[in-house]
Structures are given as structure tokens and as C-alpha cells.
Amino acid sequence: MSIPTDPKSSLRHFWAGFVPAAAAILLLLVQSLRPFVPHEQQGILLTLTGWLVCVTLAVWTWCVVQDTAGRFERRNETADTRQQLLLQQIADNHQESQRELKRQSAAIQALHGRLEAIERRLGRMEKHDTETDEDIEHLRSMVLRENLADFGERRLGPRPLS
């Protein structure tokens, strides 16, 4: 429950708290200056004055409590709103991070696929280079060490050329 803070409401609260206290003070002043209640019944007047002061304190306390409660309520609503905004921002950031992580994961997977393809190509090239080196070595040995006369009769490499 929130108490309105308009000026008319504040003025009503002031008068509600001020009138009983003013009446009590006025009764005590009149009684002290020109007694209108006999001495035997002054206890009733003092009791009535005490009750008026108690009513004043009760009204003042109620006003302060309501005003303070209103301030706390507004502060709590503001804090709740901030918290909701922060939670929404955290959720949005989390979704954004998840999307970015998925994108990065896909990019890394694609990179691994490309690296595997490159490794397979390199393996085939190395095998081809090895075979070519063997052929070159065989031809070199034939040219340098063997007789060139029977060069046309033998195979040119460790594997058939056809």
C-alpha cells in the first residue's frame, strides 16, 4: 500500500496530527490560567489531555511509517526493475555468447576438415615424390653405372612404364 505524496494529503496528515496536540495544550493552558474543572476532576482532564497527546503521536507515527513504507516500496520497485533489466541483459548476452561459440565451433570444425584434406594431399604428394625419387635414382644408376648398350632392353624404373 503506497501513500500518496501530494501536498493536500501531507496537509491533511499535518492537521490530523496537530489538532489533537493543540487541543491538549489549549486545555492545559486554560486549566492552568482559569480553572474550569474542579480540583477533584482534574484527573479526568489530564487523562483526556494524555489521550490527545497519544493520538497525536499515533497519527505522527502512522504518517512516518506510511511515508517510509512508500519510500521503501518505490526503492524496491526500482531495484526490482533494475534487476529484471540486468537479468534480461545477462540472458541476451548469454544467447549472444552461445551463438558466437557455435559459430566459432563450426569454423574450427571446417578448419579441421580443411587441414585433414591438406594432410591427405601432402601424403599423396610425398608418396608421389618418393616414387619419383626412386625412378630418378634408378635412372641415374643406370646411366652412371651400367652399360648404356643394353639400356633399351631393360625396364627404365622399378615399376613398368605402361
mmCIF file of C-alpha atoms in Angstrom:
data_model
loop_
_atom_site.group_PDB
_atom_site.id
_atom_site.type_symbol
_atom_site.label_atom_id
_atom_site.label_comp_id
_atom_site.label_asym_id
_atom_site.label_seq_id
_atom_site.Cartn_x
_atom_site.Cartn_y
_atom_site.Cartn_z
ATOM 1 C CA MET A 1 0.000 0.000 0.000
ATOM 2 C CA SER A 2 1.501 3.262 -1.083
ATOM 3 C CA ILE A 3 0.597 6.561 0.499
ATOM 4 C CA PRO A 4 0.066 9.471 -1.828
ATOM 5 C CA THR A 5 2.632 12.216 -1.500
ATOM 6 C CA ASP A 6 0.572 15.062 -2.887
ATOM 7 C CA PRO A 7 0.572 18.333 -0.891
ATOM 8 C CA LYS A 8 -3.107 18.058 0.110
ATOM 9 C CA SER A 9 -2.535 14.642 1.627
ATOM 10 C CA SER A 10 0.504 15.889 3.531
ATOM 11 C CA LEU A 11 -1.506 18.865 4.812
ATOM 12 C CA ARG A 12 -4.321 16.580 5.979
ATOM 13 C CA HIS A 13 -1.788 14.442 7.845
ATOM 14 C CA PHE A 14 -0.313 17.527 9.458
ATOM 15 C CA TRP A 15 -3.717 18.750 10.649
ATOM 16 C CA ALA A 16 -4.691 15.263 11.822
ATOM 17 C CA GLY A 17 -1.595 15.172 13.988
ATOM 18 C CA PHE A 18 -1.594 18.840 15.019
ATOM 19 C CA VAL A 19 -5.234 19.293 16.096
ATOM 20 C CA PRO A 20 -5.228 16.780 18.996
ATOM 21 C CA ALA A 21 -1.910 18.097 20.324
ATOM 22 C CA ALA A 22 -3.097 21.715 20.017
ATOM 23 C CA ALA A 23 -6.342 20.836 21.792
ATOM 24 C CA ALA A 24 -4.418 19.158 24.613
ATOM 25 C CA ILE A 25 -2.064 22.131 25.015
ATOM 26 C CA LEU A 26 -5.010 24.555 24.894
ATOM 27 C CA LEU A 27 -6.896 22.578 27.553
ATOM 28 C CA LEU A 28 -3.875 22.576 29.864
ATOM 29 C CA LEU A 29 -3.257 26.318 29.370
ATOM 30 C CA VAL A 30 -6.870 27.227 30.035
ATOM 31 C CA GLN A 31 -6.969 24.972 33.081
ATOM 32 C CA SER A 32 -3.789 26.461 34.465
ATOM 33 C CA LEU A 33 -4.816 30.095 33.823
ATOM 34 C CA ARG A 34 -8.506 29.934 34.676
ATOM 35 C CA PRO A 35 -9.527 26.577 36.046
ATOM 36 C CA PHE A 36 -12.859 25.440 34.685
ATOM 37 C CA VAL A 37 -12.688 21.906 36.064
ATOM 38 C CA PRO A 38 -12.883 21.422 39.847
ATOM 39 C CA HIS A 39 -9.818 20.090 41.583
ATOM 40 C CA GLU A 40 -11.431 16.719 42.194
ATOM 41 C CA GLN A 41 -11.978 16.143 38.459
ATOM 42 C CA GLN A 42 -8.636 17.384 37.138
ATOM 43 C CA GLY A 43 -7.524 13.757 36.720
ATOM 44 C CA ILE A 44 -10.123 13.329 34.014
ATOM 45 C CA LEU A 45 -8.808 16.451 32.249
ATOM 46 C CA LEU A 46 -5.219 15.220 32.498
ATOM 47 C CA THR A 47 -6.274 11.779 31.205
ATOM 48 C CA LEU A 48 -8.078 13.389 28.282
ATOM 49 C CA THR A 49 -5.012 15.531 27.574
ATOM 50 C CA GLY A 50 -2.788 12.462 27.730
ATOM 51 C CA TRP A 51 -5.062 10.650 25.279
ATOM 52 C CA LEU A 52 -4.941 13.594 22.900
ATOM 53 C CA VAL A 53 -1.143 13.587 23.025
ATOM 54 C CA CYS A 54 -1.171 9.811 22.443
ATOM 55 C CA VAL A 55 -3.463 10.272 19.449
ATOM 56 C CA THR A 56 -1.096 12.918 18.106
ATOM 57 C CA LEU A 57 1.889 10.587 18.486
ATOM 58 C CA ALA A 58 -0.074 7.731 16.928
ATOM 59 C CA VAL A 59 -1.041 9.826 13.915
ATOM 60 C CA TRP A 60 2.510 11.146 13.554
ATOM 61 C CA THR A 61 3.936 7.613 13.834
ATOM 62 C CA TRP A 62 1.424 6.301 11.288
ATOM 63 C CA CYS A 63 2.320 9.087 8.844
ATOM 64 C CA VAL A 64 6.053 8.474 9.252
ATOM 65 C CA VAL A 65 5.630 4.719 8.862
ATOM 66 C CA GLN A 66 3.468 5.117 5.753
ATOM 67 C CA ASP A 67 5.855 7.632 4.216
ATOM 68 C CA THR A 68 8.844 5.412 4.966
ATOM 69 C CA ALA A 69 6.998 2.374 3.640
ATOM 70 C CA GLY A 70 6.220 4.292 0.461
ATOM 71 C CA ARG A 71 9.860 5.210 0.022
ATOM 72 C CA PHE A 72 10.957 1.618 0.587
ATOM 73 C CA GLU A 73 8.320 0.387 -1.818
ATOM 74 C CA ARG A 74 9.469 2.792 -4.524
ATOM 75 C CA ARG A 75 13.100 1.882 -3.861
ATOM 76 C CA ASN A 76 12.308 -1.835 -4.001
ATOM 77 C CA GLU A 77 10.311 -1.409 -7.223
ATOM 78 C CA THR A 78 13.237 0.475 -8.755
ATOM 79 C CA ALA A 79 15.654 -2.223 -7.594
ATOM 80 C CA ASP A 80 13.362 -4.961 -8.959
ATOM 81 C CA THR A 81 13.143 -3.168 -12.286
ATOM 82 C CA ARG A 82 16.919 -2.830 -12.436
ATOM 83 C CA GLN A 83 17.331 -6.473 -11.521
ATOM 84 C CA GLN A 84 14.880 -7.564 -14.217
ATOM 85 C CA LEU A 85 16.705 -5.435 -16.782
ATOM 86 C CA LEU A 86 20.037 -6.856 -15.655
ATOM 87 C CA LEU A 87 18.725 -10.426 -15.825
ATOM 88 C CA GLN A 88 17.340 -9.772 -19.297
ATOM 89 C CA GLN A 89 20.665 -8.291 -20.382
ATOM 90 C CA ILE A 90 22.506 -11.303 -18.942
ATOM 91 C CA ALA A 91 20.156 -13.666 -20.802
ATOM 92 C CA ASP A 92 20.671 -11.725 -24.039
ATOM 93 C CA ASN A 93 24.445 -11.753 -23.555
ATOM 94 C CA HIS A 94 24.323 -15.484 -22.829
ATOM 95 C CA GLN A 95 22.388 -16.156 -26.039
ATOM 96 C CA GLU A 96 24.800 -13.971 -27.984
ATOM 97 C CA SER A 97 27.749 -15.857 -26.460
ATOM 98 C CA GLN A 98 26.133 -19.196 -27.311
ATOM 99 C CA ARG A 99 25.633 -18.116 -30.925
ATOM 100 C CA GLU A 100 29.232 -16.890 -31.133
ATOM 101 C CA LEU A 101 30.526 -20.143 -29.614
ATOM 102 C CA LYS A 102 28.506 -22.188 -32.118
ATOM 103 C CA ARG A 103 29.844 -20.064 -34.965
ATOM 104 C CA GLN A 104 33.420 -20.444 -33.697
ATOM 105 C CA SER A 105 32.916 -24.194 -33.229
ATOM 106 C CA ALA A 106 31.656 -24.539 -36.793
ATOM 107 C CA ALA A 107 34.618 -22.511 -38.064
ATOM 108 C CA ILE A 108 37.043 -24.722 -36.124
ATOM 109 C CA GLN A 109 35.346 -27.891 -37.444
ATOM 110 C CA ALA A 110 35.648 -26.556 -41.000
ATOM 111 C CA LEU A 111 39.291 -25.703 -40.379
ATOM 112 C CA HIS A 112 39.963 -29.229 -39.107
ATOM 113 C CA GLY A 113 38.315 -30.625 -42.246
ATOM 114 C CA ARG A 114 40.492 -28.460 -44.466
ATOM 115 C CA LEU A 115 43.620 -29.424 -42.523
ATOM 116 C CA GLU A 116 42.780 -33.125 -42.960
ATOM 117 C CA ALA A 117 42.306 -32.604 -46.702
ATOM 118 C CA ILE A 118 45.637 -30.768 -46.897
ATOM 119 C CA GLU A 119 47.334 -33.570 -44.930
ATOM 120 C CA ARG A 120 45.893 -36.196 -47.316
ATOM 121 C CA ARG A 121 47.087 -34.172 -50.312
ATOM 122 C CA LEU A 122 50.527 -33.799 -48.722
ATOM 123 C CA GLY A 123 50.633 -37.539 -48.083
ATOM 124 C CA ARG A 124 49.799 -38.254 -51.729
ATOM 125 C CA MET A 125 52.407 -35.711 -52.842
ATOM 126 C CA GLU A 126 55.034 -37.233 -50.572
ATOM 127 C CA LYS A 127 54.219 -40.704 -51.914
ATOM 128 C CA HIS A 128 54.448 -39.379 -55.467
ATOM 129 C CA ASP A 129 57.717 -37.596 -54.628
ATOM 130 C CA THR A 130 59.100 -40.795 -53.138
ATOM 131 C CA GLU A 131 58.155 -42.763 -56.253
ATOM 132 C CA THR A 132 59.629 -40.059 -58.465
ATOM 133 C CA ASP A 133 62.832 -40.021 -56.400
ATOM 134 C CA GLU A 134 63.068 -43.804 -56.741
ATOM 135 C CA ASP A 135 62.611 -43.544 -60.501
ATOM 136 C CA ILE A 136 65.227 -40.788 -60.731
ATOM 137 C CA GLU A 137 67.684 -42.814 -58.640
ATOM 138 C CA HIS A 138 67.115 -45.879 -60.753
ATOM 139 C CA LEU A 139 67.648 -43.926 -63.968
ATOM 140 C CA ARG A 140 70.719 -42.241 -62.547
ATOM 141 C CA SER A 141 72.203 -45.566 -61.510
ATOM 142 C CA MET A 142 71.503 -46.979 -64.919
ATOM 143 C CA VAL A 143 73.082 -44.033 -66.677
ATOM 144 C CA LEU A 144 76.112 -43.670 -64.474
ATOM 145 C CA ARG A 145 77.000 -47.228 -63.524
ATOM 146 C CA GLU A 146 75.691 -49.586 -66.121
ATOM 147 C CA ASN A 147 76.497 -50.098 -69.689
ATOM 148 C CA LEU A 148 74.472 -47.905 -72.000
ATOM 149 C CA ALA A 149 74.397 -50.577 -74.685
ATOM 150 C CA ASP A 150 71.744 -52.651 -73.004
ATOM 151 C CA PHE A 151 69.878 -49.526 -71.795
ATOM 152 C CA GLY A 152 66.985 -50.010 -74.219
ATOM 153 C CA GLU A 153 66.470 -53.653 -73.304
ATOM 154 C CA ARG A 154 65.758 -53.199 -69.610
ATOM 155 C CA ARG A 155 62.955 -51.528 -67.788
ATOM 156 C CA LEU A 156 63.501 -47.877 -67.014
ATOM 157 C CA GLY A 157 62.138 -47.926 -63.486
ATOM 158 C CA PRO A 158 61.306 -50.135 -60.582
ATOM 159 C CA ARG A 159 57.746 -50.280 -61.969
ATOM 160 C CA PRO A 160 56.525 -50.777 -65.508
ATOM 161 C CA LEU A 161 56.110 -47.594 -67.556
ATOM 162 C CA SER A 162 52.872 -48.656 -69.213
#
